[in-house]
mmCIF file of C-alpha atoms and ligand atoms in Angstrom:
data_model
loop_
_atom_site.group_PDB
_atom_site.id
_atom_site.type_symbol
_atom_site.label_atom_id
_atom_site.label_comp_id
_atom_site.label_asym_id
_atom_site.label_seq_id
_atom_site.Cartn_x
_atom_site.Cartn_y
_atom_site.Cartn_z
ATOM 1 C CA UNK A 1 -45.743 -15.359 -0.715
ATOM 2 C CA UNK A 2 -44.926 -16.715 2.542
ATOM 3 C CA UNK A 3 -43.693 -19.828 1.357
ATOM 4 C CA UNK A 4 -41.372 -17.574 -0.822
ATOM 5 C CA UNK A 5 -40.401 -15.589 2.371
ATOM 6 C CA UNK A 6 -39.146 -18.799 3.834
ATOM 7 C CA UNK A 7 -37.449 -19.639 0.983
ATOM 8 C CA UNK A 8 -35.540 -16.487 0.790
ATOM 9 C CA UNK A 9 -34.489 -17.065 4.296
ATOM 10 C CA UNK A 10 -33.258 -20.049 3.944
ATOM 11 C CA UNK A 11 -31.056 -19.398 0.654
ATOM 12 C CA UNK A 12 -29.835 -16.459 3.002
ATOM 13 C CA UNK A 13 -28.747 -18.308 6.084
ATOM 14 C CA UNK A 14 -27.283 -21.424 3.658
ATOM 15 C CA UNK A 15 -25.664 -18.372 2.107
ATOM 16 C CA UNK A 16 -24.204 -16.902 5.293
ATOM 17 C CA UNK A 17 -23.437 -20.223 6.524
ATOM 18 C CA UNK A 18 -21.064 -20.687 3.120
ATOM 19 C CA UNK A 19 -19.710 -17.598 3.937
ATOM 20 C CA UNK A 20 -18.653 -18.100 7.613
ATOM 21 C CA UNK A 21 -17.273 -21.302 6.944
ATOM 22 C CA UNK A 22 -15.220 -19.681 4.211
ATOM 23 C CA UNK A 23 -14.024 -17.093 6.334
ATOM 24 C CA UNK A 24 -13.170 -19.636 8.957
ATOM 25 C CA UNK A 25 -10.955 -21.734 5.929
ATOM 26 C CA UNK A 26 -9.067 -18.311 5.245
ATOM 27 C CA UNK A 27 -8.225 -17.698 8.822
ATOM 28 C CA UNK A 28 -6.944 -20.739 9.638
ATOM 29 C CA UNK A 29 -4.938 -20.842 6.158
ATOM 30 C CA UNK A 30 -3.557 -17.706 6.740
ATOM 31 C CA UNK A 31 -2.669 -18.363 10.056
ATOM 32 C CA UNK A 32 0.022 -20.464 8.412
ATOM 33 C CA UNK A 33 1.460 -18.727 5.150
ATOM 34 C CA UNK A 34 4.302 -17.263 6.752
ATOM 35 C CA UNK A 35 5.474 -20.782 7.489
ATOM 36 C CA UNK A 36 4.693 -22.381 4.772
ATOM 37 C CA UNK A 37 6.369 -19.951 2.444
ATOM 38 C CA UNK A 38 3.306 -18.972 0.606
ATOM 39 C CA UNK A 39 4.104 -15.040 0.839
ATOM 40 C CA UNK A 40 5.899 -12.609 -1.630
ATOM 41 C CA UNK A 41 6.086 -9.578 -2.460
ATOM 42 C CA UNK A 42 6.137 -7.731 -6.291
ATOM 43 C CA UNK A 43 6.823 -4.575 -6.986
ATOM 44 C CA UNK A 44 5.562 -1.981 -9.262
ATOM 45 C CA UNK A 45 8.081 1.183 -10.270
ATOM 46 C CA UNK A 46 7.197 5.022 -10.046
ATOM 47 C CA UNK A 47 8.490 7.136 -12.543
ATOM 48 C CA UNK A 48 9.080 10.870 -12.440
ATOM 49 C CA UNK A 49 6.985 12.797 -14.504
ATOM 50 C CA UNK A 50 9.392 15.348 -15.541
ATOM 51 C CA UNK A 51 12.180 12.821 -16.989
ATOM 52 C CA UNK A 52 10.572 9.582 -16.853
ATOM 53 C CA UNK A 53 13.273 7.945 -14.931
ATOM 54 C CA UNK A 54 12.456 5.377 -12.362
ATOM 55 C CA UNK A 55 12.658 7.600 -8.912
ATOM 56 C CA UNK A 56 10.997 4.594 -6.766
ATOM 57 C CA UNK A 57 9.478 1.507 -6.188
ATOM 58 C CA UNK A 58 5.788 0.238 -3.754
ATOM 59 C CA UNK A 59 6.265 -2.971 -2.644
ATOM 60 C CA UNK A 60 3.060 -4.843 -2.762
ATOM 61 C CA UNK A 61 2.038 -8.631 -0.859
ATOM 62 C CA UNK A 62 0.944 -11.524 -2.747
ATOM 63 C CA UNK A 63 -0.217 -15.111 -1.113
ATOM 64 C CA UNK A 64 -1.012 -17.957 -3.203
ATOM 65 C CA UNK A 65 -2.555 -20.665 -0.894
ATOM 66 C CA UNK A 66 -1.997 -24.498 -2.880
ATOM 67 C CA UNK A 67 -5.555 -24.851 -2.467
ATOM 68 C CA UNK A 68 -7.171 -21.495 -2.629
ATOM 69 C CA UNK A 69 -5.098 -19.760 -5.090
ATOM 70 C CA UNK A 70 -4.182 -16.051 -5.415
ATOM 71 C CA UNK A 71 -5.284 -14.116 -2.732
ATOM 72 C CA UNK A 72 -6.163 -10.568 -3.295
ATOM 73 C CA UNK A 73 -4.469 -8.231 -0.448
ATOM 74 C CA UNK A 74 -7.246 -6.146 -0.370
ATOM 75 C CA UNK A 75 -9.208 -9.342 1.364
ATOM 76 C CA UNK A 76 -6.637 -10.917 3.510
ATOM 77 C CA UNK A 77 -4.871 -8.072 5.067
ATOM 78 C CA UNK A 78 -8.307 -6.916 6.768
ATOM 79 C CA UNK A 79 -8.765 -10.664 8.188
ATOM 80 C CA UNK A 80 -5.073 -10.540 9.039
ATOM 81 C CA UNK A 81 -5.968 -7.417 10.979
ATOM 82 C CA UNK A 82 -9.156 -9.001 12.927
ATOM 83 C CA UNK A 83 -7.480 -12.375 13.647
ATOM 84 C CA UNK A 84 -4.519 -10.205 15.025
ATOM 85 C CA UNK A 85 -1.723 -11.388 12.607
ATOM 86 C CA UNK A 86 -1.062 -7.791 10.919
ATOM 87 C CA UNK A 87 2.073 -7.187 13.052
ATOM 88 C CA UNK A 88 3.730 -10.820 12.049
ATOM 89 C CA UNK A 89 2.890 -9.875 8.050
ATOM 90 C CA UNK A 90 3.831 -6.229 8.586
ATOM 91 C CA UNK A 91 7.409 -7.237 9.888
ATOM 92 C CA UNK A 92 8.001 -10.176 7.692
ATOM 93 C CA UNK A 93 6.620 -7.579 4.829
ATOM 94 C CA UNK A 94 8.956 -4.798 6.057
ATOM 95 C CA UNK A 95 11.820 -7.206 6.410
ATOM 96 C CA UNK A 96 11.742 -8.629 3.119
ATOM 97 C CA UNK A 97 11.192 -5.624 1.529
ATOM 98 C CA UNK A 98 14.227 -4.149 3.216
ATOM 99 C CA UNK A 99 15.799 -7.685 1.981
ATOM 100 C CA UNK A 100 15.077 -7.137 -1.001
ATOM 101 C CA UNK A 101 16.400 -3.758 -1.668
ATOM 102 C CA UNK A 102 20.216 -4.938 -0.861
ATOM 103 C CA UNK A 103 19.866 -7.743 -3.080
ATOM 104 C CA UNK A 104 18.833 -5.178 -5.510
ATOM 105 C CA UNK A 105 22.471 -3.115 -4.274
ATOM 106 C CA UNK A 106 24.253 -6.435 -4.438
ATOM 107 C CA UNK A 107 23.423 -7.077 -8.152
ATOM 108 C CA UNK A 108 24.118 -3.246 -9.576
ATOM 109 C CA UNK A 109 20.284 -1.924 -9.201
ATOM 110 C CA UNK A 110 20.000 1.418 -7.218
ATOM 111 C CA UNK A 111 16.302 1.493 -6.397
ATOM 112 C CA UNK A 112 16.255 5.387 -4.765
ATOM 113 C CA UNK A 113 12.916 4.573 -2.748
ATOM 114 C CA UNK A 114 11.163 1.777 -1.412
ATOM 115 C CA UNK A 115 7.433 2.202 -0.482
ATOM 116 C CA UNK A 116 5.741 -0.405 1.906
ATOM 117 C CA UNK A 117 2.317 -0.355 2.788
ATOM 118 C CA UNK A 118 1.663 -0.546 6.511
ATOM 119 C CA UNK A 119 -1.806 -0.860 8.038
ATOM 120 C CA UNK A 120 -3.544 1.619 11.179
ATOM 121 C CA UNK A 121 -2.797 -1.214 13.588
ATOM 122 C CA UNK A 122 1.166 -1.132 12.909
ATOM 123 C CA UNK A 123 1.459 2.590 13.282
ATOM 124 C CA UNK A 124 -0.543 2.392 16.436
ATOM 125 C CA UNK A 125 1.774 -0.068 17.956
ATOM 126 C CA UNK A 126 3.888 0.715 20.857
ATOM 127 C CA UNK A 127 6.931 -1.418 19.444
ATOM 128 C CA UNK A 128 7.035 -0.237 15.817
ATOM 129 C CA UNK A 129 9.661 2.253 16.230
ATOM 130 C CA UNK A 130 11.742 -1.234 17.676
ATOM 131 C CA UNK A 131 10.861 -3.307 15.709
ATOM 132 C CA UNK A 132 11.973 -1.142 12.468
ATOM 133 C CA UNK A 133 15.067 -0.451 14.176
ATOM 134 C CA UNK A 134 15.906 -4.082 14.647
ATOM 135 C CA UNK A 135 14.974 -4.499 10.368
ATOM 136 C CA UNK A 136 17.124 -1.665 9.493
ATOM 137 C CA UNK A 137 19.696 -2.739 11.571
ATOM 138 C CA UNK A 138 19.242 -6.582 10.731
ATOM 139 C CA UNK A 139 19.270 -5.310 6.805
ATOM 140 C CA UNK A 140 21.460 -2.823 6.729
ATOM 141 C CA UNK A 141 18.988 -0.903 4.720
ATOM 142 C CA UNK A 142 19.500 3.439 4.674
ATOM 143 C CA UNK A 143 16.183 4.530 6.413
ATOM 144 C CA UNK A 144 16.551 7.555 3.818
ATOM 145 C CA UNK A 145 15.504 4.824 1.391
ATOM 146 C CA UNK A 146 12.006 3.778 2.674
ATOM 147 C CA UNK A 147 9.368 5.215 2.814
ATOM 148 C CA UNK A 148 5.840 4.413 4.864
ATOM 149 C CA UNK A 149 2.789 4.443 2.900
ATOM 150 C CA UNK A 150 -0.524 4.622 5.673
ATOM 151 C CA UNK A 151 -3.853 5.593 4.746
ATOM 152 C CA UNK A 152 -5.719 8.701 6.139
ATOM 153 C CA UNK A 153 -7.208 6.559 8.779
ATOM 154 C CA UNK A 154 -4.129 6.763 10.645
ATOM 155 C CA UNK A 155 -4.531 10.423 11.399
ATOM 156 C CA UNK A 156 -8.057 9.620 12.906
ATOM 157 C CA UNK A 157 -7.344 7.256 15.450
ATOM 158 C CA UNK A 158 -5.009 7.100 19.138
ATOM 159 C CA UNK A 159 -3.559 10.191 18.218
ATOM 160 C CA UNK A 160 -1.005 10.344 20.377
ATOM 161 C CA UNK A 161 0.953 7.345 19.537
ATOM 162 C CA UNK A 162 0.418 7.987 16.033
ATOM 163 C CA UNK A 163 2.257 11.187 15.928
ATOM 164 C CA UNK A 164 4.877 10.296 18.829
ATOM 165 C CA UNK A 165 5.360 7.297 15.952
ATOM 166 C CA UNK A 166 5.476 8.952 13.199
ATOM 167 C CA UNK A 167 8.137 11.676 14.435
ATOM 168 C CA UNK A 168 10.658 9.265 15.297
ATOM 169 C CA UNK A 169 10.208 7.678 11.650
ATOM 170 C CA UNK A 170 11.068 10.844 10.492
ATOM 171 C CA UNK A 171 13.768 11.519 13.129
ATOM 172 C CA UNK A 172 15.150 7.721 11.828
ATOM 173 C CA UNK A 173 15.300 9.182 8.390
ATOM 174 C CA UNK A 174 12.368 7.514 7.021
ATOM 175 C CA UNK A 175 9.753 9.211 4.643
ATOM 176 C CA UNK A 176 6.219 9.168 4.703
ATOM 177 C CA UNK A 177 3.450 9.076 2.266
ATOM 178 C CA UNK A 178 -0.625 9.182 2.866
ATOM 179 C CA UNK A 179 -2.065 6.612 0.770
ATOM 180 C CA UNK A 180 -5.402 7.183 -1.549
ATOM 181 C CA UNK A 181 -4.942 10.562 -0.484
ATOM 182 C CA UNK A 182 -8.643 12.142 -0.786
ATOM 183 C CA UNK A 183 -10.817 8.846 -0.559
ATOM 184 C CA UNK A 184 -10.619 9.065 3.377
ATOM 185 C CA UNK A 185 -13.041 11.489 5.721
ATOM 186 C CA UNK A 186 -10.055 13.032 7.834
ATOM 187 C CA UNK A 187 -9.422 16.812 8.225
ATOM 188 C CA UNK A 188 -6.226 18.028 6.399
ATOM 189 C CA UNK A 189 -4.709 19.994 9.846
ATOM 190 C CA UNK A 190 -2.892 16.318 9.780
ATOM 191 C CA UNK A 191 -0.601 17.355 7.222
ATOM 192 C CA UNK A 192 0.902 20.579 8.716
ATOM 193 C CA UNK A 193 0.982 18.814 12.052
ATOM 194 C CA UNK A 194 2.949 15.461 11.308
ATOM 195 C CA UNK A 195 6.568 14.809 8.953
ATOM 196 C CA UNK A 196 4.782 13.775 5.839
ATOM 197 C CA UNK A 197 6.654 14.696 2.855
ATOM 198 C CA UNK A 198 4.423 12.550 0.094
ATOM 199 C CA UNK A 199 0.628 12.405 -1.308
ATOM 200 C CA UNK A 200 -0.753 9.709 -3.341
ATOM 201 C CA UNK A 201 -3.535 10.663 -5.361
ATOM 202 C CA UNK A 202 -6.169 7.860 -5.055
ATOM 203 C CA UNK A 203 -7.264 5.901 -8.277
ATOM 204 C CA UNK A 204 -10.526 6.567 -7.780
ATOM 205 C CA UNK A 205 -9.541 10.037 -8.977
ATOM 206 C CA UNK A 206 -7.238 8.897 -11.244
ATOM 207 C CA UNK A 207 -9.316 6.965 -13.328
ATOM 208 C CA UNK A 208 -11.473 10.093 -14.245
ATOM 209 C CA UNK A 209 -9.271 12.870 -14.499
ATOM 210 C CA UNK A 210 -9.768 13.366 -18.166
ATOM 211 C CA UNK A 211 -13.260 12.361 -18.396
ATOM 212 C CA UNK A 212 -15.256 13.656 -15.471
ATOM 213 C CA UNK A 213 -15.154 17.074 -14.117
ATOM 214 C CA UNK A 214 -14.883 15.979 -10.402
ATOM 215 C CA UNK A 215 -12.280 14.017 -10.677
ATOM 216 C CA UNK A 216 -9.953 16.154 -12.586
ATOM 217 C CA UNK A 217 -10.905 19.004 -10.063
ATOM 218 C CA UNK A 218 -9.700 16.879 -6.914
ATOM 219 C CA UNK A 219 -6.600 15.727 -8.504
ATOM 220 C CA UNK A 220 -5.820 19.312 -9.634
ATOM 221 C CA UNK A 221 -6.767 20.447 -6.150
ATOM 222 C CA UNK A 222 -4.813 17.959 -4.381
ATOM 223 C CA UNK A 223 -1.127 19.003 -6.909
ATOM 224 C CA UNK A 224 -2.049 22.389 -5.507
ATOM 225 C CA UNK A 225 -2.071 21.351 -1.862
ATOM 226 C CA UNK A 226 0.448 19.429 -2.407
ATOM 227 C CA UNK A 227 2.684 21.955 -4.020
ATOM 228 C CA UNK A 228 1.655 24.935 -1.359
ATOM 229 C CA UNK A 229 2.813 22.322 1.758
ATOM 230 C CA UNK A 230 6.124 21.638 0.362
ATOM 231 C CA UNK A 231 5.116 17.887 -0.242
ATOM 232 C CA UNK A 232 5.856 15.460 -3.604
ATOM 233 C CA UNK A 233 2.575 14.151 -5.554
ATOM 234 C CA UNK A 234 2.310 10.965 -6.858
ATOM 235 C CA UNK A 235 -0.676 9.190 -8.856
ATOM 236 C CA UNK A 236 -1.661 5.476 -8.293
ATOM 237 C CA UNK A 237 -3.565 3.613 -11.194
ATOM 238 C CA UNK A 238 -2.210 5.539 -14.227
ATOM 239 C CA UNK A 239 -3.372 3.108 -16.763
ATOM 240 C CA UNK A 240 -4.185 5.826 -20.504
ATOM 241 C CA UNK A 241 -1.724 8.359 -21.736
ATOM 242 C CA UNK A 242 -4.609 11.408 -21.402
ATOM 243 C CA UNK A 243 -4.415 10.765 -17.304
ATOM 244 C CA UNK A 244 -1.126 10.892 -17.747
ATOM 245 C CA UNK A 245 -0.684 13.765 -19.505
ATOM 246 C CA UNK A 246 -3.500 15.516 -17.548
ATOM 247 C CA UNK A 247 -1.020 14.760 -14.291
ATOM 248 C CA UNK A 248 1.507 16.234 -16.314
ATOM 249 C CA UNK A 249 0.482 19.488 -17.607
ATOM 250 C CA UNK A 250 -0.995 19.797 -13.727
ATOM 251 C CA UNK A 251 2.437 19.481 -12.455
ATOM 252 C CA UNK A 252 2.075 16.306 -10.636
ATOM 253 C CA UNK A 253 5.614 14.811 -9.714
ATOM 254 C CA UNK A 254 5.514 10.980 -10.286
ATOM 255 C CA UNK A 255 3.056 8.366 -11.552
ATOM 256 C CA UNK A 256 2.454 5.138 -10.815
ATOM 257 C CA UNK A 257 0.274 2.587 -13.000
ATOM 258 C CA UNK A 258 -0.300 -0.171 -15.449
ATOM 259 C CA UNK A 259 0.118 2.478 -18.023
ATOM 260 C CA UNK A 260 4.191 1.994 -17.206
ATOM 261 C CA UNK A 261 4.468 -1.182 -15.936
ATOM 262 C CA UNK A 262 2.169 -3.971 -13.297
ATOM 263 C CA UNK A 263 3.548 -4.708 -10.182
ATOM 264 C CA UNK A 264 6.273 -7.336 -11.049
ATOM 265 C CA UNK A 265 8.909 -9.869 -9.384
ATOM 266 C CA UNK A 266 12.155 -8.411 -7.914
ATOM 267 C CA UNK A 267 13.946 -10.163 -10.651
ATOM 268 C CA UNK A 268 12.023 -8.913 -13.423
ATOM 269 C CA UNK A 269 12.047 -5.325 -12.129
ATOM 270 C CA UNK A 270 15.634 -5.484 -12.236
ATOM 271 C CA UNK A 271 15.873 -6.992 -15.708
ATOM 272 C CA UNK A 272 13.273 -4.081 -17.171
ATOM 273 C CA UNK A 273 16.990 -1.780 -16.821
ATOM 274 C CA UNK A 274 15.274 1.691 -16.419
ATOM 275 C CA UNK A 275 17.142 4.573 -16.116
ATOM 276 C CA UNK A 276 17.215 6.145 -12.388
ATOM 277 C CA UNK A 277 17.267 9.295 -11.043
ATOM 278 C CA UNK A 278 17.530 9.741 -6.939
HETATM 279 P P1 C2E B 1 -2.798 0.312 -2.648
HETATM 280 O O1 C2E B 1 -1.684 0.523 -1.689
HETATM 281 O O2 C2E B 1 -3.654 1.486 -2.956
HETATM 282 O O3 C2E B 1 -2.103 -0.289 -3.939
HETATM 283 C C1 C2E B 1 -2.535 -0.047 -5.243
HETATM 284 C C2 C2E B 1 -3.260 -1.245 -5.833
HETATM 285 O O4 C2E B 1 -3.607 -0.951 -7.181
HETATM 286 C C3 C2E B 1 -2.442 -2.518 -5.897
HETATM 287 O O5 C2E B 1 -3.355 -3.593 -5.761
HETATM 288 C C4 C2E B 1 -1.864 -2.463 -7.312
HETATM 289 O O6 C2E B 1 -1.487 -3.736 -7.792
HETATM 290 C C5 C2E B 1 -3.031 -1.897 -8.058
HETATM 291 N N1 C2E B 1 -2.642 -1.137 -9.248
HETATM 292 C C6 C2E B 1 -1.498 -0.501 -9.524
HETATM 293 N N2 C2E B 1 -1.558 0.144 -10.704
HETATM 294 C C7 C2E B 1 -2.792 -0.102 -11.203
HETATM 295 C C8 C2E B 1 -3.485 0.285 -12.398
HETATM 296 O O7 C2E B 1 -2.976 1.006 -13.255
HETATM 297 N N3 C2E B 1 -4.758 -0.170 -12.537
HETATM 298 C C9 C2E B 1 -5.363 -0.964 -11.621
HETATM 299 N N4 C2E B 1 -6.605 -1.360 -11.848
HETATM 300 N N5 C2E B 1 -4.767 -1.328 -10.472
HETATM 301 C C10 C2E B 1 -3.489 -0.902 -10.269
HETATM 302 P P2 C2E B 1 -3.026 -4.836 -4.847
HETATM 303 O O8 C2E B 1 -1.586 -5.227 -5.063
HETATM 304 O O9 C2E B 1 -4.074 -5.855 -5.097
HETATM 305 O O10 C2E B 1 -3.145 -4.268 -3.393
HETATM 306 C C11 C2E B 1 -4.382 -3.856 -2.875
HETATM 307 C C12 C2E B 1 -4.219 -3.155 -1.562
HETATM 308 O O11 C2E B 1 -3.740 -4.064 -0.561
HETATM 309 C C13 C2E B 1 -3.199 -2.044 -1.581
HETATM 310 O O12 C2E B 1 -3.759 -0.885 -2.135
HETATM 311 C C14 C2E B 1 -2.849 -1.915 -0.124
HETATM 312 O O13 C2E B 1 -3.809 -1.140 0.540
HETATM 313 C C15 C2E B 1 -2.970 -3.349 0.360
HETATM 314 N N6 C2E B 1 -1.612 -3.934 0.451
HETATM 315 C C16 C2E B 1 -0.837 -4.489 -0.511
HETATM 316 N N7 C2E B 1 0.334 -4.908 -0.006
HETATM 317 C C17 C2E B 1 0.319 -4.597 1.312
HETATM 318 C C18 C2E B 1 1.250 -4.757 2.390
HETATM 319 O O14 C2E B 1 2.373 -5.260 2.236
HETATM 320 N N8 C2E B 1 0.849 -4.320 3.636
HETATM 321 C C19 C2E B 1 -0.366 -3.738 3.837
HETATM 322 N N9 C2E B 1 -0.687 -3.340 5.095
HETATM 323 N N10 C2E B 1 -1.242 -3.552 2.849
HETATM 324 C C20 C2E B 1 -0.910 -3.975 1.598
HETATM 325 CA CA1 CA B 2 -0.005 1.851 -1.450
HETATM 326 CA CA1 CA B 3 -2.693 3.708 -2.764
HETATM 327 CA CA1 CA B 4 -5.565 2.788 -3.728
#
């Protein structure tokens, strides 16, 4: 037994070892994907419920390393955010995306809204408002036409340069939406307090609405709140027709999911020719 004890802590240490050294190869290879051109973004539409029409698009980030491969964002942005690169990715993210949208113009495709995703540490910053100036400008991009996504987690942290941020986004023009809306631990006073004007129903919630009782009682709930604040709902991970006729008949705006269509290249997006509504 001891000799199995010793054992165990060996596989663990080898194992932590691995996984330090990994973690050390992803840092230093992210470190230099903006430069070598290893970033991109896809997109993936959101239709209106009530005609179907395309009424906006998320933006999402993609990094294939030569060595490493595909790159989930869900595991580099939180390095990016330790190693203290998530301002450099957030502004070449915003300023592609912003890019991308009057290429879009340029070739005949009217994409009413583009969603980014930006992380806590952006909205905290003391430059953002700047710095998203300078992209707009640079772009020639209507603010009207973006919109923020940000997590709950925003609203819990340096609270005063979140909201003194987040009112001169609106003031710029520029919409906001709280990502998987419902998965975080905040209080809702946020929403009356701050210019938010969209909720995104978490998949989490999604994925159960017509099977489990929960679920469908927390996306219901959050259409309700939605609807009593004045602000649009959309769902994330729509992937069976019975979610989304549940969000539907519940009077959710606009859906977002593999059900419709996977996040996609620019190009493709374009050549998928869906109707659009503003
Ligand atoms: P998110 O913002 O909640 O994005 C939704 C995720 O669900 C995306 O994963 C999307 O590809 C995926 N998805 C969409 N529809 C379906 C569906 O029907 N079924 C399933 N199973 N998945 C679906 P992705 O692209 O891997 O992104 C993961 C997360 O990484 C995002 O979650 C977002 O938090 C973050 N992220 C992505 N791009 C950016 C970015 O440019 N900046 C920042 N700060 N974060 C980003
Ligand atoms: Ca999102
Ligand atoms: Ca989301
Ligand atoms: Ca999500």
């Amino acid at each position: 037994a001891k000799d199995q004890g010793r054992n165990t802590y060996h596989f663990f240490e080898t194992e932590m070892t691995e996984r330090a050294v990994q973690r050390l190869h992803l840092e230093t290879a992210l470190r230099g994907a903006i430069a070598r051109n290893e970033l991109e973004l896809v997109y993936q539409p959101q239709f209106r419920l009530a005609n179907g029409d395309l009424c906006g698009v998320e933006s999402l980030l993609r990094w294939t390393h030569p060595e490493l491969g595909t790159i989930s964002p869900a595991k580099f942005i939180p390095v990016a955010e330790e190693i203290g690169m998530i301002s450099e990715l957030g502004r070449w993210v915003l300023t592609e995306a912003c890019n991308q949208l009057t290429r879009w113009d340029a070739e005949g495709f009217r994409v009413p809204s583009l969603s980014v995703n930006v992380s806590v540490h952006q909205v905290e910053r003391i430059d953002l408002i700047d710095e998203i100036k300078g992209i707009i400008a640079a772009t020639d991009v209507d603010p009207d036409r973006l919109e923020l996504e940000v997590t709950e987690s925003v609203f819990m942290r340096n609270v005063e340069r979140v909201v003194e941020n987040l009112n001169a986004l609106r003031d710029l023009g520029i919409r906001l939406a709280v990502d998987d809306f419902g998965s975080g631990f905040s209080s809702l006073g946020y929403l009356k307090q701050l210019p938010i004007s969209r909720l995104k129903i978490d998949k989490t919630f999604v994925d159960g609405v017509d099977t489990d009782a929960n679920d469908s009682a927390i996306a219901r709930a959050v259409i309700v709140l939605g609807r009593a604040l004045g602000l649009e709902v959309i769902a994330e991970g729509v992937e069976t027709q019975a979610q989304a006729s549940f969000l539907e008949n519940e009077g959710c705006d606009a859906v977002q999911g593999y059900l419709f269509a996977r996040p996609m290249a620019a190009g493709a997006l374009r050549d998928q020719h869906y109707a659009v509504t503003d």
